[in-house]
Short mmCIF file of C-alpha atoms and ligand atoms in Angstrom, two decimals:
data_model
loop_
_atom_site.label_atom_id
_atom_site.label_comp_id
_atom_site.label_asym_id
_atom_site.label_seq_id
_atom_site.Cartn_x
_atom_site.Cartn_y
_atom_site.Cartn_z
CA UNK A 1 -5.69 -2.19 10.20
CA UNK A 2 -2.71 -0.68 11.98
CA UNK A 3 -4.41 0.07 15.61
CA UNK A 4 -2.17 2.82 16.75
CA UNK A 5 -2.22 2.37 20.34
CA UNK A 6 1.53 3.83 20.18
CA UNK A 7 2.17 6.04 17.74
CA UNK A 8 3.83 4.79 14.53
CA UNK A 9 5.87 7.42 12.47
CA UNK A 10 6.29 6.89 9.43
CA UNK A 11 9.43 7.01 7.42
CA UNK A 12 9.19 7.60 3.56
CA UNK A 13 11.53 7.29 1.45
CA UNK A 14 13.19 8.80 -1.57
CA UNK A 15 13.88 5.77 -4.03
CA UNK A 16 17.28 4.59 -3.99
CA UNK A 17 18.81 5.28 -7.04
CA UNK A 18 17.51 2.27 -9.33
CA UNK A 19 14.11 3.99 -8.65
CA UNK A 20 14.62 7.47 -8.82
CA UNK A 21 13.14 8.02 -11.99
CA UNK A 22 9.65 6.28 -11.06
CA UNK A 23 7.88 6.74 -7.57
CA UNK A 24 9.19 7.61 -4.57
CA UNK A 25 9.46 4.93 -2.29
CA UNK A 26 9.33 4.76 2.03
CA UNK A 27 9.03 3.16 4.93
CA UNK A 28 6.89 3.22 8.17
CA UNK A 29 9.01 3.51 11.56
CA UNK A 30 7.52 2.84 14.86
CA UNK A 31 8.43 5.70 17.38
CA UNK A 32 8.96 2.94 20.43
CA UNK A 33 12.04 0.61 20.64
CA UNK A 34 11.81 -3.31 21.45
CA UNK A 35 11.06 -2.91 24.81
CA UNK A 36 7.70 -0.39 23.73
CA UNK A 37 9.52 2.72 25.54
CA UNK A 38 9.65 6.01 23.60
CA UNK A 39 12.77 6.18 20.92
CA UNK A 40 15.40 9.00 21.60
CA UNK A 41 17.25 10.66 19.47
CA UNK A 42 20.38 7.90 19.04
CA UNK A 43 17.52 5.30 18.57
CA UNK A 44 16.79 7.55 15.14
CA UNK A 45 20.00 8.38 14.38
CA UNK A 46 20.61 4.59 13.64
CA UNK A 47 16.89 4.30 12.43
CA UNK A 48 18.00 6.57 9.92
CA UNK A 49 21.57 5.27 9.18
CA UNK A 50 20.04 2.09 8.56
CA UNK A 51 17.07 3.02 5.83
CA UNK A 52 19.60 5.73 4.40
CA UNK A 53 20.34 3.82 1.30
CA UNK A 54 16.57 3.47 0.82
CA UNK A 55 14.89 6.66 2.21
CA UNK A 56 15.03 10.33 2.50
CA UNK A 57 11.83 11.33 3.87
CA UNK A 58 9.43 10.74 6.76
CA UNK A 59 5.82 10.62 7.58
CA UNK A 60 5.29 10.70 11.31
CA UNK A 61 1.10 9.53 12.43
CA UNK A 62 1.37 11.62 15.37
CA UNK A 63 3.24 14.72 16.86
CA UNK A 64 3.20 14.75 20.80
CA UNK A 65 3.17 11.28 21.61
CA UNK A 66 6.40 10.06 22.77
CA UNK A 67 7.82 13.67 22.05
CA UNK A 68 7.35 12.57 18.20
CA UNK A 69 7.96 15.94 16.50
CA UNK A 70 10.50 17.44 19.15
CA UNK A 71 12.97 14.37 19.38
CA UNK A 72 12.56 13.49 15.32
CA UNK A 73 12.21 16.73 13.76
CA UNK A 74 16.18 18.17 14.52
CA UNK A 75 17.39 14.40 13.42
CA UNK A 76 15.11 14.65 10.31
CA UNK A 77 16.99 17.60 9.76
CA UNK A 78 20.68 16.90 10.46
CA UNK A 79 20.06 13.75 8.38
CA UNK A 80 18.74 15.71 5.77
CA UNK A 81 15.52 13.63 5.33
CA UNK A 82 11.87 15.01 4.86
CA UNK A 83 8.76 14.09 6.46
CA UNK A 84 5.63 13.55 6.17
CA UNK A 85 4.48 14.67 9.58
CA UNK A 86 1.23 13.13 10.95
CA UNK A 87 -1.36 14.39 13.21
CA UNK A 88 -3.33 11.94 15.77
CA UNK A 89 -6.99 13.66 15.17
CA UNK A 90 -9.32 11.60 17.87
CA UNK A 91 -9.86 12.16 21.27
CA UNK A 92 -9.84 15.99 21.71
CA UNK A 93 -7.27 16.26 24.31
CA UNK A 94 -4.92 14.29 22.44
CA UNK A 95 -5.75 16.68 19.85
CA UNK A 96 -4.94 19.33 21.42
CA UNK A 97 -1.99 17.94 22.77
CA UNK A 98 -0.82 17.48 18.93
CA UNK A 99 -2.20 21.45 18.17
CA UNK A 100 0.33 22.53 20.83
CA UNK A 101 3.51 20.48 19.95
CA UNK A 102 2.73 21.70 16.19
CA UNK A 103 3.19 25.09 17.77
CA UNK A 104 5.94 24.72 19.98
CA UNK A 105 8.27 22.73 17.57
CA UNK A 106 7.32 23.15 14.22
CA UNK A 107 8.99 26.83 14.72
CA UNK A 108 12.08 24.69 15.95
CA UNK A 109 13.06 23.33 12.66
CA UNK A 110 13.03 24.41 8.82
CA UNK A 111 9.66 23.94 6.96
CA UNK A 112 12.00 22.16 4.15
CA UNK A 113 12.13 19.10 6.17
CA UNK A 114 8.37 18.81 6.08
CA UNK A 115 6.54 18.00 2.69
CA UNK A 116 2.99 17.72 4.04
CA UNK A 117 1.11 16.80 7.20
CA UNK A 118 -1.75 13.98 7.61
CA UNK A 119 -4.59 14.55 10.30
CA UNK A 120 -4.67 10.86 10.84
CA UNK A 121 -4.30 7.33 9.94
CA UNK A 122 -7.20 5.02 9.00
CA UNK A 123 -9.65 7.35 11.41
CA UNK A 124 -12.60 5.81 9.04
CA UNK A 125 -11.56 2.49 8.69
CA UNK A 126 -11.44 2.27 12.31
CA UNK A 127 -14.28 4.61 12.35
CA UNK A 128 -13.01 6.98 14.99
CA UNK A 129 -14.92 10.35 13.70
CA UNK A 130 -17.41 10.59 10.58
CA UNK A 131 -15.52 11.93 7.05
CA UNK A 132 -17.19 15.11 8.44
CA UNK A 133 -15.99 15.10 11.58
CA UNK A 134 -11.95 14.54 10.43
CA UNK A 135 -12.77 17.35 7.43
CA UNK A 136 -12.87 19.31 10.62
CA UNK A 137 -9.93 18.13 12.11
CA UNK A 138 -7.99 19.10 8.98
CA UNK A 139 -9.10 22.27 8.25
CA UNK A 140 -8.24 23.19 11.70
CA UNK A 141 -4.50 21.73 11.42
CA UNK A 142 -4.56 23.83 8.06
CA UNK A 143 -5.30 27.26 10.50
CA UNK A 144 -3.21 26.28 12.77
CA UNK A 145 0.15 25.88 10.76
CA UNK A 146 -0.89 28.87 8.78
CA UNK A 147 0.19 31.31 11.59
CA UNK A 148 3.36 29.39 12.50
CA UNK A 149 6.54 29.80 11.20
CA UNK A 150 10.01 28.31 10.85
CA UNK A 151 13.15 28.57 12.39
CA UNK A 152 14.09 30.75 9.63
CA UNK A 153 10.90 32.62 9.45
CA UNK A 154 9.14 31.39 6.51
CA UNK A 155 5.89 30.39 6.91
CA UNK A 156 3.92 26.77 7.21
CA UNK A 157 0.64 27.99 5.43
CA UNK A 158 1.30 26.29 1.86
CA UNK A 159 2.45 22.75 3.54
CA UNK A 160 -0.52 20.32 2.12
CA UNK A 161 -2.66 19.06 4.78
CA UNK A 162 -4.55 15.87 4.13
CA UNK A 163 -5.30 12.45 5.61
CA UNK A 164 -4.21 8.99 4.87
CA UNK A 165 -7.08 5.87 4.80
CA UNK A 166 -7.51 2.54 3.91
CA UNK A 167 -8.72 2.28 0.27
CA UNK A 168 -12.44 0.34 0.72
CA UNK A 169 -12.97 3.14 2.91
CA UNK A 170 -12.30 5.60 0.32
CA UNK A 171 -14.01 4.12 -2.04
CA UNK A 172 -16.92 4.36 -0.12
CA UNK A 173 -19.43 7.38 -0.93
CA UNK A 174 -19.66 8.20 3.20
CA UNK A 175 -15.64 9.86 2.96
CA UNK A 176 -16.08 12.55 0.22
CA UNK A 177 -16.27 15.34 2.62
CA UNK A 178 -13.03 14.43 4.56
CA UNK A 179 -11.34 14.14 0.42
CA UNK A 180 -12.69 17.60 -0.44
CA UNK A 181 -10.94 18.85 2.69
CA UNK A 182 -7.81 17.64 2.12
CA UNK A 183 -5.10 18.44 0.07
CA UNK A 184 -3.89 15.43 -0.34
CA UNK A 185 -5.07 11.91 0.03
CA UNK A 186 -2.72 8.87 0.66
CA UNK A 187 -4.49 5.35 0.07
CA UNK A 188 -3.73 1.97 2.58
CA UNK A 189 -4.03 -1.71 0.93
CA UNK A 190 -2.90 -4.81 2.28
CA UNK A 191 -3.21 -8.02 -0.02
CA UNK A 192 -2.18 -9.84 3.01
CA UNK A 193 -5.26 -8.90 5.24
CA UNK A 194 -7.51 -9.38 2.23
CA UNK A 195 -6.47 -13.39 2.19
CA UNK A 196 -4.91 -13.04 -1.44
CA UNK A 197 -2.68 -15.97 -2.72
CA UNK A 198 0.30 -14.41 -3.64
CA UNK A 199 -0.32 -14.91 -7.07
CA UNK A 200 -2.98 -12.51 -6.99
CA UNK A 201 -1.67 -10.24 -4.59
CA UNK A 202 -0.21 -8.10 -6.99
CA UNK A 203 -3.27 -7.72 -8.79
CA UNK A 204 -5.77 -7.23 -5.89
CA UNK A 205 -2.94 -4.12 -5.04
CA UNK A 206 -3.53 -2.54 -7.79
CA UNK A 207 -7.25 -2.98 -8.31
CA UNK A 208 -7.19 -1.03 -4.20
CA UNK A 209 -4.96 1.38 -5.30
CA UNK A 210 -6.29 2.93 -8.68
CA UNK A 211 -10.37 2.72 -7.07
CA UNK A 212 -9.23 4.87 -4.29
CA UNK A 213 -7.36 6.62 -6.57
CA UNK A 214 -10.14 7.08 -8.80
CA UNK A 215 -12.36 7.93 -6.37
CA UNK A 216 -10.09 10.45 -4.95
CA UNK A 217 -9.60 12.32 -8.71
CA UNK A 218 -13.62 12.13 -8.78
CA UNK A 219 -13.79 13.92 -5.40
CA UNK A 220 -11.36 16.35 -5.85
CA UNK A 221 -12.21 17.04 -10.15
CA UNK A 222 -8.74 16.84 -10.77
CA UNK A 223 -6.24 14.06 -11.76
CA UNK A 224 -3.14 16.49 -10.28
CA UNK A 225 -3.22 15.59 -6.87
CA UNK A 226 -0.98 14.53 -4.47
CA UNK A 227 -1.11 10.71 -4.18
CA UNK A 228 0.86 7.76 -2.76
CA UNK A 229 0.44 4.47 -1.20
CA UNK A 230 0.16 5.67 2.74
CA UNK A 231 0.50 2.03 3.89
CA UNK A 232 1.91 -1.59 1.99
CA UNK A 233 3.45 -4.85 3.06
CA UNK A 234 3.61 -8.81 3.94
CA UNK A 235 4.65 -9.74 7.03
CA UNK A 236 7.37 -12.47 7.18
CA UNK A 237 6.17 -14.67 9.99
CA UNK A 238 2.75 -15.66 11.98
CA UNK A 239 -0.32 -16.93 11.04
CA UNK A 240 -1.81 -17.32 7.64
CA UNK A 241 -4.68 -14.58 6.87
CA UNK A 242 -7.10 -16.98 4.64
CA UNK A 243 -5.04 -17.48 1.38
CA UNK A 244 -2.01 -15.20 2.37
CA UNK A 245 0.94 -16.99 3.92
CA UNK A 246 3.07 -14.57 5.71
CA UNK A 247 6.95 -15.17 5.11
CA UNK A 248 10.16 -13.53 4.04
CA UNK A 249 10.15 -15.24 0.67
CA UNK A 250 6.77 -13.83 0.28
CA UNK A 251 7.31 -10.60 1.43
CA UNK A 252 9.91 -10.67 -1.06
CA UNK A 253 8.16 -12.01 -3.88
CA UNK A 254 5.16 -8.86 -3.37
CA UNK A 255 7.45 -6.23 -2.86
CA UNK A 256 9.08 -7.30 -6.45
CA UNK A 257 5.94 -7.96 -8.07
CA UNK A 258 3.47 -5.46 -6.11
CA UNK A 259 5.37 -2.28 -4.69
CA UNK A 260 8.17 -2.52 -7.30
CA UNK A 261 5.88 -2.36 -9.97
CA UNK A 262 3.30 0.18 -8.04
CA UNK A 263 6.68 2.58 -8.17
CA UNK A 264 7.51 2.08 -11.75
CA UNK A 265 4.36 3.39 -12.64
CA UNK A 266 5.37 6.27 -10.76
CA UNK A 267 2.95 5.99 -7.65
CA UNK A 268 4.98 6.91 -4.35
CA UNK A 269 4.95 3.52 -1.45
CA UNK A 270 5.31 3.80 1.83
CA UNK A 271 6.54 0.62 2.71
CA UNK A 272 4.67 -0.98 6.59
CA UNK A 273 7.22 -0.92 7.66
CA UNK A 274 11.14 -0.10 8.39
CA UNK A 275 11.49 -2.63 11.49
CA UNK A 276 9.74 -5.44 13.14
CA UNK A 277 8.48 -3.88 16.33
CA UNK A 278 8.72 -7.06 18.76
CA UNK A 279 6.76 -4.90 21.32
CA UNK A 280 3.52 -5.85 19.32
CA UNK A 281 4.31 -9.73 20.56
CA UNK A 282 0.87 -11.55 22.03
CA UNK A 283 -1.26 -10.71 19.76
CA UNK A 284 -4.13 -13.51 19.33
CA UNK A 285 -4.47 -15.31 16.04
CA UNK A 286 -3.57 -13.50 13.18
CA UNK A 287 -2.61 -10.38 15.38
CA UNK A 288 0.33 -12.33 15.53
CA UNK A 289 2.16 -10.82 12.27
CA UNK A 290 2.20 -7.51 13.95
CA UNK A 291 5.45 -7.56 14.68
CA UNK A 292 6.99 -8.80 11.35
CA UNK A 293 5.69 -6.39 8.83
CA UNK A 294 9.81 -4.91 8.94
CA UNK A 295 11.73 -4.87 5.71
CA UNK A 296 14.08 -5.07 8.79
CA UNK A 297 14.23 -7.05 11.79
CA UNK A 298 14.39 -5.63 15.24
CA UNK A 299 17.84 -5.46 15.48
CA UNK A 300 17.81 -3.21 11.95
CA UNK A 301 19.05 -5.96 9.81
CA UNK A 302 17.36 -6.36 6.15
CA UNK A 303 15.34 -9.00 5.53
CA UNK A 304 15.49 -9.32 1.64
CA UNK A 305 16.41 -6.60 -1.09
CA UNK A 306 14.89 -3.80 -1.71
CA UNK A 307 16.20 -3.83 -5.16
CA UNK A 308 13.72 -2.96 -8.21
CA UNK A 309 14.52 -3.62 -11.47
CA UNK A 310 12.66 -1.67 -14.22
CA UNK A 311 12.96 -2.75 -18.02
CA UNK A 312 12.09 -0.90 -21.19
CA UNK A 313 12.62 2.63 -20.93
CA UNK A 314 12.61 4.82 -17.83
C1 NAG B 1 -7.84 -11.36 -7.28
O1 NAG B 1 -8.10 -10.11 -6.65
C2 NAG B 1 -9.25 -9.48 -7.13
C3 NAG B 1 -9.30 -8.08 -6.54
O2 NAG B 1 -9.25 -8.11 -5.14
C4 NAG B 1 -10.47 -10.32 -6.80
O3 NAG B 1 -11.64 -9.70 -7.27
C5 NAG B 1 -10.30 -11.67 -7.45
O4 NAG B 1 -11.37 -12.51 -7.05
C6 NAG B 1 -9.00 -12.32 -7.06
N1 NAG B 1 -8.79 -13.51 -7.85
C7 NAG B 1 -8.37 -14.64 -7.34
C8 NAG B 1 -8.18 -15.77 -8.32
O5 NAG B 1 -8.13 -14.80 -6.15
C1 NAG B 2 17.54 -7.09 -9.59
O1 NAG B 2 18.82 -7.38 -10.11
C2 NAG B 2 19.74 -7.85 -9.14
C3 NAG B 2 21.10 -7.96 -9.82
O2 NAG B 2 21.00 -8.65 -11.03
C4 NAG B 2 19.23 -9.17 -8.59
O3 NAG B 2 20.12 -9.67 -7.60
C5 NAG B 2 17.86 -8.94 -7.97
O4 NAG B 2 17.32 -10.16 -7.52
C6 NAG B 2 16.91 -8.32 -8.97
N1 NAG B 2 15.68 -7.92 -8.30
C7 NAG B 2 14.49 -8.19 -8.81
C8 NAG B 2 13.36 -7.64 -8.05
O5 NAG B 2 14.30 -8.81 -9.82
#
């Protein structure tokens, strides 16, 4: 449901520490400021600062837009953060356009700072290639990275490659071949932009997340696999989606009772998303939450806390 037009990295994050014993937990970041021009490197250096407490890895959707890999990659480092670097797979020159900055500035960095890249973001749900088509994709980001190598020399070829989808599209029997292909398969589901009340937002969650991840285990005949939640949230203002009412309090109230609880059974979130990204504005009906999925606001102030607390033992 995210239309990239503008390239959305994605931060993850390790948990704080009152999570650090269950999943992983992250946040989206947009790779434009609030006036939709291309961040620099200060603008992540206090993206960073501010999801510190929260985060120490990142998942970036694509590479050579807005100079994603070369401007992030050296902060990623310096801040000591990891990412999850994403590839933008449609539209062959843009693809090739990613290929290329994959070769010019992976070799710029250490591999430590990446944990595994994602040839796209919802490709199926927006049905930009066939499962086929984006098995393709991957398995050519996979030859690619396998003859480059770090700043220090050691080389990319063991970095998972996989993709990241919404989960009804993963369920379906039409994406095996781009799950085979991958190493890893991160799963999308928003109780929002199914119309859940929030009393049964929680649930709906987790009924998305363990079908895709079933279907994923199927696929791949294995239950070890890299997993996570690619894509949550509520936005905080704009217009109702059927029964979901977007607002902070019910942000709040999901991320307690959906992603907190999503973590503790030791599933990694990645939270949509760091910081409301005003540059979304004028969107028509319900496009109008677009710019108010942040935990933060736009000027990198929390909205509510990102505090879980787990009971019984850990
Ligand atoms: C709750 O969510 C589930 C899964 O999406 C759905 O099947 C069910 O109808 C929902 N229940 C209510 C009361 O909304
Ligand atoms: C966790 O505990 C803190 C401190 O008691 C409290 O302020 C916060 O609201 C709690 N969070 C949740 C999700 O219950």
């Amino acid at each position: 449901m995210l239309v990239d037009k503008k390239l959305i990295a994605a931060v993850v994050a390790l948990a704080s520490a009152t999570v650090s014993a269950k999943g992983s937990f992250g946040f989206d970041l947009g790779v434009v400021d609030n006036d939709d021009n291309c961040k620099d490197a200060d603008d992540y250096i206090a993206d960073l600062d501010a999801i510190s407490g929260y985060t120490s890895h990142v998942k970036t959707y694509a590479v050579s837009d807005c100079n994603t890999l070369q401007i992030l990659g050296p902060v990623l480092e310096d801040k000591g953060f990891t990412i999850t670097l994403g590839v933008w797979p449609t539209d062959d020159n843009h693809f090739d356009e990613e290929i290329s900055a994959l070769q010019s500035y992976l070799p710029t960095i250490s591999k430590s700072v990446i944990s595994e890249i994602t040839v796209g973001s919802e490709v199926l749900y927006r049905g930009d290639l066939t499962a086929d088509q984006l098995a393709s994709k991957i398995t050519q980001v996979k030859s690619t990275i396998s003859s480059i190598t770090d700043k220090n020399g050691d080389s990319y070829s063991d970095i998972p490659v996989g993709t990241v989808d919404s989960w009804n599209c993963l369920v379906d029997s039409s994406a095996v071949d781009a799950i085979t292909a991958s190493d890893f398969v991160f799963a999308n589901a928003f109780s929002y932009w199914q119309g859940q009340t929030l009393a049964n937002a929680s649930f709906s969650f987790f009924d998305d997340i363990m079908q895709a991840l079933q279907v994923i285990q199927t696929a791949k005949g294995s239950t070890d696999i890299l997993f996570a939640v690619g894509e949550t949230g509520w936005p905080t203002q704009g217009t109702s989606y059927g029964d979901a009412v977007p607002s902070t309090a019910n942000a709040q109230t999901f991320f307690e009772q959906g992603v907190c609880a999503m973590l503790g059974w030791g599933v990694d979130v990645i939270y949509f998303e760091a910081f409301d990204e005003p540059w979304k504005a004028g969107g028509s009906g319900t496009a109008d939450v677009e710019p108010y999925y942040g935990a933060f606001d736009d000027t990198r102030t929390l909205k509510f806390p990102l505090t879980c607390n787990y009971t019984g033992s850990s």
